[in-house]
Structures are given as structure tokens and as C-alpha cells.
Amino acid sequence: MAKVPSAVIAGAGLVGGYGVARWTKKRQLGGAVLTVAGVAAAQQWRKQAGVKAAGALSAAYVAAFAGSHPLAKKVGAWPSVFGVAGAVALASWAVADRKA
């Protein structure tokens, strides 16, 4: 079975976390999705690019989650989530997946 790229996991975690929280109206459930995907992506980042890169990408993942909130007030919720998810996925691919 092919391994899912960390960029896909990270992007899906941000989008999926928001989607689950919105559709279930349970923010904690969305947070669980966000966390599980973040941990899975971080494990791949560490294996593929090392501890420093994994730390930086993890910080970017958390910053994207936090930054999506004020951005949503300017551009809307879904565009904000898709934007930050795309940015994290691109960074993940550039730092970790491209080398694999």
C-alpha cells in the first residue's frame, strides 16, 4: 500500500478538523481530528526531514490553525481554512515530501 504524503495528511487535518467541528457542532471532535492528523504528519516529517524540520512544520500547522480564525473574518471561513491548509501542505511538500 502506498504511503499517504504528509502534505495530504496536514492539509486534510486542517480542512477535516474544521469540517467535523462545523457539521457536528462539536468543536472538541473537530479538535480531535486536527490533533490526530497533526501528530500523524509530524511523525512523517520527523522520519523524512528530521527533528528540526518536524518542529518547524508542526509550528506552522498550529499557526495555520490559529491564523485561520482572524483570516476568516476577512475572507470567510471556508476560504480561510482552504488557504491555510494549502499553505501548510505546500510547506510540507517542499520540506519533507519532495525529498521522499
CSV table of C-alpha atoms in Angstrom, one decimal, residues 5-8 10 45 48 57 86-100:
chain,number,residue,atom,x,y,z
A,5,PRO,CA,2.2,12.1,1.7
A,6,SER,CA,2.5,14.2,4.8
A,7,ALA,CA,1.3,17.2,2.8
A,8,VAL,CA,-2.0,15.5,2.2
A,10,ALA,CA,-1.6,18.0,7.1
A,45,TRP,CA,8.0,14.9,8.9
A,48,GLN,CA,11.6,12.2,6.3
A,57,LEU,CA,6.3,22.3,10.3
A,86,GLY,CA,-2.9,24.8,1.2
A,87,ALA,CA,0.0,26.8,2.6
A,88,VAL,CA,0.8,24.1,5.2
A,89,ALA,CA,0.5,21.4,2.5
A,90,LEU,CA,2.9,23.3,0.2
A,91,ALA,CA,5.4,23.8,3.0
A,92,SER,CA,5.2,20.1,4.0
A,93,TRP,CA,5.8,19.0,0.4
A,94,ALA,CA,8.7,21.4,0.0
A,95,VAL,CA,10.4,20.4,3.2
A,96,ALA,CA,9.6,16.7,3.6
A,97,ASP,CA,7.7,15.0,0.8
A,98,ARG,CA,9.7,16.3,-2.2
A,99,LYS,CA,12.8,14.5,-0.9
A,100,ALA,CA,11.0,11.2,-0.4
